[in-house]
Short mmCIF file of C-alpha atoms and ligand atoms in Angstrom, two decimals:
data_model
loop_
_atom_site.label_atom_id
_atom_site.label_comp_id
_atom_site.label_asym_id
_atom_site.label_seq_id
_atom_site.Cartn_x
_atom_site.Cartn_y
_atom_site.Cartn_z
CA MET F 71 28.19 7.38 -6.66
CA ASN F 72 25.36 9.71 -7.56
CA TYR F 73 23.75 9.21 -10.93
CA ILE F 74 20.34 10.77 -10.51
CA TYR F 75 20.68 13.10 -7.52
CA ASN F 76 23.33 15.27 -9.19
CA SER F 77 21.89 15.17 -12.70
CA LYS F 78 19.58 17.97 -13.72
CA GLU F 79 18.24 15.88 -16.58
CA TYR F 80 17.33 12.81 -14.54
CA ARG F 81 15.99 14.84 -11.62
CA GLN F 82 13.61 16.46 -14.06
CA GLN F 83 12.68 13.07 -15.52
CA LEU F 84 11.93 11.67 -12.09
CA LEU F 85 9.78 14.67 -11.16
CA GLU F 86 7.81 14.45 -14.41
CA ARG F 87 7.18 10.73 -13.92
CA PHE F 88 6.06 11.27 -10.34
CA LEU F 89 3.61 13.99 -11.37
CA ARG F 90 2.29 11.82 -14.19
CA TYR F 91 1.66 8.85 -11.87
CA ILE F 92 0.00 10.72 -9.01
CA LYS F 93 -2.54 12.15 -11.45
CA VAL F 94 -3.81 8.65 -12.19
CA TRP F 95 -6.49 7.80 -9.63
CA THR F 96 -5.68 4.30 -8.30
CA THR F 97 -7.37 4.11 -4.90
CA SER F 98 -8.04 0.49 -3.89
CA ASP F 99 -11.19 -0.65 -2.07
CA SER F 100 -10.99 -2.95 0.94
CA GLU F 101 -14.63 -3.96 0.74
CA ALA F 102 -14.25 -5.27 -2.82
CA ALA F 103 -10.87 -6.76 -1.90
CA ASP F 104 -12.44 -8.65 1.03
CA LYS F 105 -14.84 -10.18 -1.47
CA GLY F 106 -11.83 -11.55 -3.33
CA LEU F 107 -11.69 -9.03 -6.18
CA ILE F 108 -8.14 -8.33 -7.41
CA PRO F 109 -7.57 -5.64 -8.44
CA SER F 110 -10.27 -4.31 -6.14
CA THR F 111 -10.83 -1.29 -8.42
CA ASP F 112 -10.77 -1.08 -12.21
CA ARG F 113 -8.93 2.24 -12.07
CA GLN F 114 -5.70 0.44 -11.08
CA TRP F 115 -5.59 -0.89 -14.68
CA ASP F 116 -5.16 2.69 -15.92
CA LEU F 117 -1.76 3.09 -14.29
CA ALA F 118 -0.82 -0.53 -15.00
CA ARG F 119 -1.35 -0.05 -18.76
CA GLN F 120 0.56 3.23 -18.68
CA LEU F 121 3.53 1.60 -16.91
CA GLU F 122 3.42 -1.35 -19.29
CA SER F 123 3.78 1.01 -22.22
CA GLU F 124 6.62 2.92 -20.51
CA LEU F 125 8.50 -0.32 -19.80
CA ASN F 126 8.13 -1.26 -23.47
CA THR F 127 9.45 2.15 -24.53
CA LEU F 128 12.46 1.67 -22.24
CA GLY F 129 13.14 -1.60 -24.04
CA LEU F 130 12.60 -4.08 -21.22
CA SER F 131 11.83 -7.66 -22.16
CA ASP F 132 8.89 -9.88 -21.34
CA VAL F 133 6.79 -6.82 -20.44
CA GLN F 134 3.24 -7.74 -19.48
CA VAL F 135 0.27 -7.00 -17.25
CA THR F 136 -1.14 -10.17 -15.71
CA ASP F 137 -4.86 -10.91 -15.40
CA LYS F 138 -4.65 -9.70 -11.76
CA CYS F 139 -3.05 -6.38 -12.75
CA PHE F 140 0.60 -7.08 -11.88
CA VAL F 141 2.96 -5.18 -14.20
CA TYR F 142 6.16 -7.07 -14.97
CA GLY F 143 9.29 -6.45 -17.01
CA ARG F 144 12.92 -7.55 -17.13
CA LEU F 145 16.22 -5.87 -17.87
CA ASP F 146 18.73 -8.64 -18.34
CA GLY F 147 22.24 -7.93 -17.17
CA GLU F 148 25.36 -9.13 -18.88
CA SER F 149 26.68 -10.66 -15.73
CA GLN F 150 25.87 -14.14 -14.45
CA SER F 151 25.30 -12.90 -10.92
CA ASP F 152 22.02 -13.35 -9.10
CA GLY F 153 19.33 -10.91 -10.05
CA ILE F 154 16.99 -8.78 -8.01
CA ILE F 155 13.29 -7.96 -8.32
CA LEU F 156 12.22 -4.40 -7.49
CA LEU F 157 8.65 -3.84 -6.36
CA ALA F 158 6.37 -0.88 -5.76
CA HIS F 159 2.60 -0.73 -5.49
CA LEU F 160 0.16 0.87 -7.92
CA ASP F 161 -2.72 1.48 -5.56
CA THR F 162 -3.18 4.22 -2.97
CA SER F 163 -4.89 4.19 0.39
CA GLU F 164 -8.64 4.70 0.59
CA SER F 165 -8.23 6.72 3.83
CA VAL F 166 -8.45 9.95 1.82
CA THR F 167 -9.63 10.44 -1.76
CA ALA F 168 -7.00 10.60 -4.47
CA GLU F 169 -9.23 11.68 -7.34
CA HIS F 170 -8.11 14.86 -9.09
CA VAL F 171 -4.78 15.27 -7.32
CA ASN F 172 -3.63 18.84 -7.74
CA PRO F 173 0.06 18.96 -6.84
CA ILE F 174 1.72 22.09 -5.46
CA ILE F 175 5.43 22.13 -6.28
CA ARG F 176 7.87 24.31 -4.37
CA THR F 177 11.55 24.51 -5.22
CA ASP F 178 14.19 26.27 -3.18
CA ASP F 179 18.01 26.08 -3.18
CA ASN F 180 18.00 22.71 -1.44
CA ASP F 181 15.10 20.63 -2.65
CA THR F 182 11.82 20.39 -4.53
CA ILE F 183 8.85 19.48 -2.34
CA ILE F 184 5.59 18.21 -3.80
CA ARG F 185 2.36 18.51 -1.78
CA THR F 186 -1.33 18.48 -2.58
CA ASP F 187 -3.68 21.43 -2.41
CA GLY F 188 -5.05 19.86 0.78
CA SER F 189 -8.12 18.23 -0.72
CA THR F 190 -6.68 14.79 -1.58
CA LEU F 191 -3.91 12.33 -0.91
CA LEU F 192 -0.71 12.93 -2.84
CA GLY F 193 -0.13 9.27 -3.63
CA GLY F 194 3.60 9.37 -2.95
CA ASP F 195 2.88 6.07 -1.24
CA ASP F 196 3.85 4.41 -3.45
CA LYS F 197 4.22 6.37 -6.68
CA SER F 198 7.50 7.76 -5.35
CA GLY F 199 8.75 4.18 -5.42
CA ILE F 200 7.48 3.64 -8.97
CA ALA F 201 9.08 6.90 -10.15
CA ALA F 202 12.43 5.99 -8.53
CA ILE F 203 12.43 2.53 -10.13
CA MET F 204 11.43 3.85 -13.58
CA THR F 205 14.10 6.55 -13.48
CA MET F 206 16.82 4.08 -12.52
CA LEU F 207 15.73 1.86 -15.44
CA SER F 208 15.84 4.86 -17.74
CA TYR F 209 19.38 5.67 -16.56
CA LEU F 210 20.55 2.08 -17.10
CA THR F 211 19.04 1.79 -20.58
CA ASP F 212 20.63 5.15 -21.51
CA HIS F 213 24.01 3.87 -20.29
CA PRO F 214 24.36 0.35 -21.71
CA GLN F 215 28.09 0.37 -20.89
CA MET F 216 27.24 0.15 -17.17
CA ARG F 217 27.33 -3.50 -16.14
CA HIS F 218 24.58 -4.58 -13.78
CA CYS F 219 22.92 -7.71 -12.45
CA PRO F 220 19.68 -9.00 -14.02
CA ILE F 221 16.82 -6.76 -12.89
CA GLU F 222 13.13 -7.54 -12.75
CA VAL F 223 10.45 -5.03 -11.87
CA MET F 224 6.95 -5.63 -10.65
CA PHE F 225 4.28 -3.04 -9.91
CA THR F 226 1.63 -4.60 -7.73
CA PRO F 227 -2.09 -3.95 -7.15
CA ASP F 228 -3.89 -3.80 -3.81
CA GLU F 229 -1.03 -3.40 -1.37
CA GLU F 230 -3.08 -1.08 0.80
CA THR F 231 -5.87 -3.64 1.17
CA GLY F 232 -3.25 -6.30 1.93
CA THR F 233 -4.78 -8.67 -0.61
CA GLY F 234 -2.94 -8.17 -3.90
CA ILE F 235 0.30 -9.92 -3.06
CA GLY F 236 -1.53 -13.20 -2.46
CA SER F 237 -1.99 -13.39 -6.26
CA VAL F 238 1.62 -12.49 -7.11
CA PRO F 239 2.66 -14.36 -10.30
CA LEU F 240 5.60 -16.18 -8.69
CA GLU F 241 6.12 -18.19 -11.88
CA LEU F 242 7.38 -15.05 -13.66
CA ILE F 243 10.00 -14.21 -11.02
CA ARG F 244 13.55 -15.45 -11.59
CA ALA F 245 15.31 -13.47 -8.84
CA LYS F 246 15.98 -15.04 -5.47
CA THR F 247 15.87 -11.73 -3.61
CA GLY F 248 13.70 -8.64 -3.83
CA LEU F 249 13.34 -5.06 -2.65
CA THR F 250 10.19 -3.08 -2.07
CA VAL F 251 10.63 0.66 -2.58
CA ASP F 252 7.85 1.72 -0.23
CA GLY F 253 9.45 3.36 2.81
CA SER F 254 9.58 7.00 3.77
CA ALA F 255 12.45 9.30 4.82
CA GLU F 256 15.93 9.11 3.31
CA GLY F 257 18.04 6.43 4.91
CA GLU F 258 15.26 4.16 6.13
CA LEU F 259 16.09 0.51 5.62
CA GLU F 260 13.58 -1.98 6.92
CA CYS F 261 14.02 -5.70 7.33
CA GLU F 262 11.59 -6.39 10.15
CA CYS F 263 7.88 -5.90 10.48
CA PHE F 264 5.08 -6.88 12.80
CA ASN F 265 3.59 -10.31 13.25
CA ALA F 266 -0.08 -9.61 12.70
CA ALA F 267 -3.36 -11.25 13.64
CA GLU F 268 -6.99 -10.22 13.68
CA ALA F 269 -9.46 -11.27 16.37
CA SER F 270 -13.18 -11.23 15.60
CA VAL F 271 -15.24 -11.28 18.77
CA THR F 272 -18.94 -12.11 18.53
CA ILE F 273 -21.17 -11.48 21.55
CA ARG F 274 -24.67 -12.86 21.76
CA GLY F 275 -26.77 -11.32 24.50
CA LYS F 276 -30.45 -11.45 25.42
CA ALA F 277 -32.83 -8.78 24.20
CA ILE F 278 -35.91 -7.69 26.13
CA HIS F 279 -37.92 -4.50 26.56
CA PRO F 280 -35.58 -2.35 28.68
CA GLY F 281 -38.46 -1.42 30.98
CA TYR F 282 -38.57 -5.04 32.13
CA ALA F 283 -34.86 -5.79 32.07
CA LYS F 284 -34.02 -6.05 35.77
CA ASN F 285 -32.49 -9.20 37.26
CA GLY F 286 -31.22 -10.94 34.17
CA GLY F 287 -33.97 -10.17 31.73
CA LEU F 288 -31.56 -8.20 29.57
CA VAL F 289 -28.01 -9.22 28.67
CA ASN F 290 -26.72 -6.17 26.80
CA PRO F 291 -24.07 -7.06 24.19
CA LEU F 292 -22.97 -3.44 23.81
CA LEU F 293 -22.19 -3.23 27.51
CA ILE F 294 -20.13 -6.41 27.37
CA LEU F 295 -18.34 -5.19 24.29
CA SER F 296 -17.33 -1.92 25.91
CA GLU F 297 -16.21 -3.71 29.05
CA LEU F 298 -14.05 -6.00 26.94
CA VAL F 299 -12.44 -3.06 25.13
CA THR F 300 -11.67 -1.20 28.34
CA ALA F 301 -10.32 -4.37 29.97
CA LEU F 302 -7.49 -4.45 27.42
CA PRO F 303 -4.31 -2.91 28.87
CA ALA F 304 -3.95 0.83 28.25
CA ASP F 305 -0.18 0.51 27.78
CA LYS F 306 -0.76 -1.86 24.85
CA ARG F 307 -2.72 0.51 22.65
CA PRO F 308 -1.53 2.02 19.35
CA GLU F 309 -1.75 5.45 20.99
CA THR F 310 0.67 4.48 23.77
CA THR F 311 3.25 2.39 21.90
CA ASP F 312 6.04 2.89 19.39
CA GLY F 313 9.38 1.43 18.30
CA TYR F 314 9.49 -2.27 19.11
CA GLN F 315 6.38 -2.24 21.31
CA GLY F 316 3.37 -4.19 20.12
CA TYR F 317 -0.29 -3.33 20.53
CA ILE F 318 -3.91 -4.48 20.49
CA TYR F 319 -6.09 -2.09 18.51
CA ALA F 320 -9.86 -2.05 19.00
CA GLU F 321 -10.48 -1.23 15.37
CA SER F 322 -14.22 -1.41 14.77
CA ALA F 323 -17.45 -2.62 16.29
CA LYS F 324 -21.15 -2.89 15.70
CA ALA F 325 -23.90 -3.73 18.13
CA ASN F 326 -27.65 -4.06 18.51
CA PRO F 327 -29.77 -5.37 21.39
CA ASP F 328 -29.34 -8.95 20.20
CA GLY F 329 -25.64 -9.13 19.47
CA ALA F 330 -22.34 -7.32 18.98
CA GLU F 331 -19.23 -7.78 16.92
CA LEU F 332 -15.79 -6.40 17.62
CA LYS F 333 -12.66 -6.46 15.52
CA LEU F 334 -9.28 -6.33 17.26
CA LEU F 335 -5.94 -6.03 15.49
CA LEU F 336 -2.98 -7.66 17.24
CA ARG F 337 0.54 -6.52 16.35
CA SER F 338 3.88 -7.59 17.78
CA PHE F 339 7.47 -8.06 16.64
CA TYR F 340 7.81 -11.09 18.88
CA GLU F 341 6.01 -14.40 18.60
CA ASN F 342 5.81 -14.99 22.36
CA GLU F 343 4.25 -11.56 22.88
CA MET F 344 1.74 -12.27 20.10
CA ALA F 345 0.81 -15.54 21.83
CA ALA F 346 0.33 -13.63 25.09
CA TYR F 347 -2.00 -11.12 23.36
CA LYS F 348 -4.09 -13.93 21.95
CA SER F 349 -4.51 -15.65 25.30
CA MET F 350 -5.26 -12.31 27.00
CA ILE F 351 -8.20 -11.78 24.64
CA LEU F 352 -9.46 -15.33 25.07
CA ARG F 353 -9.18 -15.07 28.86
CA THR F 354 -11.01 -11.74 29.00
CA ALA F 355 -13.80 -13.09 26.79
CA ASP F 356 -14.09 -16.09 29.07
CA ILE F 357 -14.38 -13.97 32.23
CA LEU F 358 -17.07 -11.76 30.68
CA GLN F 359 -18.96 -14.74 29.33
CA ASN F 360 -19.24 -16.14 32.86
CA LYS F 361 -19.97 -12.78 34.44
CA TYR F 362 -22.88 -11.97 32.14
CA ALA F 363 -24.08 -15.42 31.08
CA ALA F 364 -23.60 -14.27 27.50
CA GLN F 365 -22.26 -16.25 24.60
CA ILE F 366 -18.92 -14.94 23.40
CA THR F 367 -16.92 -16.48 20.59
CA VAL F 368 -13.43 -15.36 19.57
CA ASN F 369 -12.03 -16.15 16.16
CA ILE F 370 -8.33 -15.33 15.71
CA LYS F 371 -6.77 -15.32 12.26
CA ASP F 372 -3.05 -14.81 11.55
CA GLN F 373 -2.43 -12.18 8.85
CA TYR F 374 1.31 -11.86 8.25
CA GLN F 375 4.62 -12.57 9.98
CA ASN F 376 7.79 -10.71 10.82
CA MET F 377 10.07 -11.06 7.79
CA LYS F 378 13.20 -10.70 9.93
CA GLN F 379 13.37 -14.43 10.55
CA ILE F 380 13.68 -14.99 6.78
CA ILE F 381 15.96 -12.05 5.96
CA ASP F 382 18.35 -13.01 8.79
CA GLN F 383 19.06 -16.19 6.82
CA HIS F 384 20.47 -14.05 3.98
CA PRO F 385 23.07 -11.78 5.62
CA HIS F 386 24.69 -10.94 2.25
CA LEU F 387 21.52 -9.15 1.18
CA MET F 388 21.59 -6.64 4.02
CA SER F 389 25.35 -6.10 3.74
CA LYS F 390 25.09 -5.46 -0.01
CA LEU F 391 22.23 -3.06 0.59
CA THR F 392 24.15 -1.20 3.27
CA GLU F 393 27.05 -0.81 0.84
CA ALA F 394 24.69 0.53 -1.83
CA TYR F 395 23.32 3.12 0.60
CA GLN F 396 26.81 4.25 1.52
CA ALA F 397 27.92 4.37 -2.11
CA ALA F 398 24.93 6.63 -2.84
CA GLY F 399 25.92 8.91 0.04
CA VAL F 400 23.02 7.81 2.23
CA LYS F 401 23.41 6.78 5.85
CA PRO F 402 21.34 3.62 6.44
CA ILE F 403 18.90 3.89 9.34
CA LEU F 404 17.62 0.44 10.30
CA ARG F 405 14.18 0.60 11.79
CA PRO F 406 11.27 -1.76 12.29
CA ILE F 407 8.14 -1.33 10.17
CA ARG F 408 5.13 -0.86 12.44
CA GLY F 409 2.94 -2.53 9.86
CA GLY F 410 3.38 -5.07 7.12
CA THR F 411 4.66 -4.90 3.57
CA ASP F 412 4.23 -6.96 0.46
CA GLY F 413 7.90 -7.81 1.03
CA ALA F 414 7.00 -9.54 4.27
CA ARG F 415 4.61 -11.84 2.43
CA LEU F 416 7.11 -12.38 -0.40
CA SER F 417 9.83 -13.24 2.10
CA PHE F 418 7.70 -16.12 3.34
CA MET F 419 7.13 -17.20 -0.28
CA GLY F 420 10.89 -17.70 -0.60
CA ILE F 421 12.01 -14.29 -1.88
CA PRO F 422 13.56 -12.33 1.02
CA THR F 423 12.47 -8.73 0.38
CA PRO F 424 13.49 -5.83 2.64
CA ASN F 425 12.06 -2.34 2.16
CA ILE F 426 13.90 0.86 1.26
CA PHE F 427 12.91 4.53 1.54
CA ASP F 428 11.28 6.41 -1.34
CA GLY F 429 11.02 10.00 -0.12
CA ALA F 430 7.26 10.09 0.54
CA HIS F 431 6.06 11.40 3.92
CA ASP F 432 2.89 11.61 6.06
CA PHE F 433 1.19 8.81 4.15
CA HIS F 434 -2.55 8.27 4.02
CA SER F 435 -3.29 11.90 4.78
CA ARG F 436 -4.10 15.18 3.06
CA ASP F 437 -0.75 16.47 4.35
CA GLU F 438 1.20 13.87 2.40
CA TRP F 439 4.32 15.26 0.69
CA ALA F 440 7.34 14.00 -1.21
CA SER F 441 10.93 15.18 -1.52
CA LEU F 442 12.54 15.11 -4.95
CA ASN F 443 15.99 14.89 -3.34
CA GLU F 444 14.99 11.78 -1.43
CA MET F 445 13.31 10.13 -4.43
CA CYS F 446 16.54 10.72 -6.41
CA ARG F 447 18.57 9.24 -3.56
CA ALA F 448 16.36 6.15 -3.64
CA ALA F 449 17.00 5.76 -7.39
CA ASP F 450 20.74 6.13 -6.70
CA VAL F 451 20.65 3.44 -4.02
CA LEU F 452 19.02 1.11 -6.56
CA ILE F 453 21.63 1.84 -9.22
CA ASN F 454 24.47 1.32 -6.73
CA TYR F 455 22.87 -1.93 -5.66
CA VAL F 456 22.57 -3.44 -9.16
CA ARG F 457 25.82 -2.13 -10.69
CA GLU F 458 28.97 -4.19 -10.74
ZN1 ZN Q 194 2.97 1.92 0.49
#
């Protein structure tokens, strides 16, 4: 069934919401986030307060913004069935500025496409998801005769920095399953993501005037660092992998004559492959340490895990979702997320949370765009999921 996609009124509502949300500047800041600040930027409160007021206007109960900037509300169903929590994130990526978004809207016979003027992000990631959720809530509150399961919504800060979800107010959540609305093209349905780890490599060399460096006087950390990076297999780089292939990404480095630091990101869908990546890095560091008589330390930290192992334990969730897609006229396309989601973290906190599409494309870039058709389809998938 289509509720939003075929309705002029609700299409217009969704578009207006989307345009309202993208105009609020909510870029998060990884540097502040790494220092433990949540939300990492005060501007995320602006959208949080706005959404809080909209949820109140829609008549949801228990509406609140927590001290860490999580927006929460509940729409109780009449039925006794298990509820669902719908999530989307408030913040946008810091890769490109999102201040003063100036949307360009083009409508033809088939669709309405929203882009920027090329100077900023659009912010469809993830304001498309917020607009889809809000519009489905608006439809349900306008149509109280439609029976649905209990629904909770949560708009979360600092998804892009990966730090917000660690402060999720679990005590508010009643549902045993969740959905993030944070995918891309129509049909995408994601229940697996990378296992992720970060390796910090510290190289201590020996500094000396380079004019007197011959025969062991100088141990150049920058040279060792570059040798380490090039020793990593070329077929395991982000640039050479896709689909279910993992990678090791040499993400950033700094060096001076005395020492060097390198950050490597390890990503794999499989735990045994992840273990192999870790030992490859340790082995390479060991070889170079002996070769150059340098001091190399490797510190590996796990970041998040593949949610598939949790979601596989709840087969009803994926089958119900697939039915909701089909009922909304959308063909489900199961694909792995080559990244992580808040849902992955939530899954390991006991709330299995796959990810659905939201109609936003080319994230984290000035070319970002969103399709109104696809955002409406996402709202329809949600309504078909919750209705009984
Ligand atoms: Zn996102």
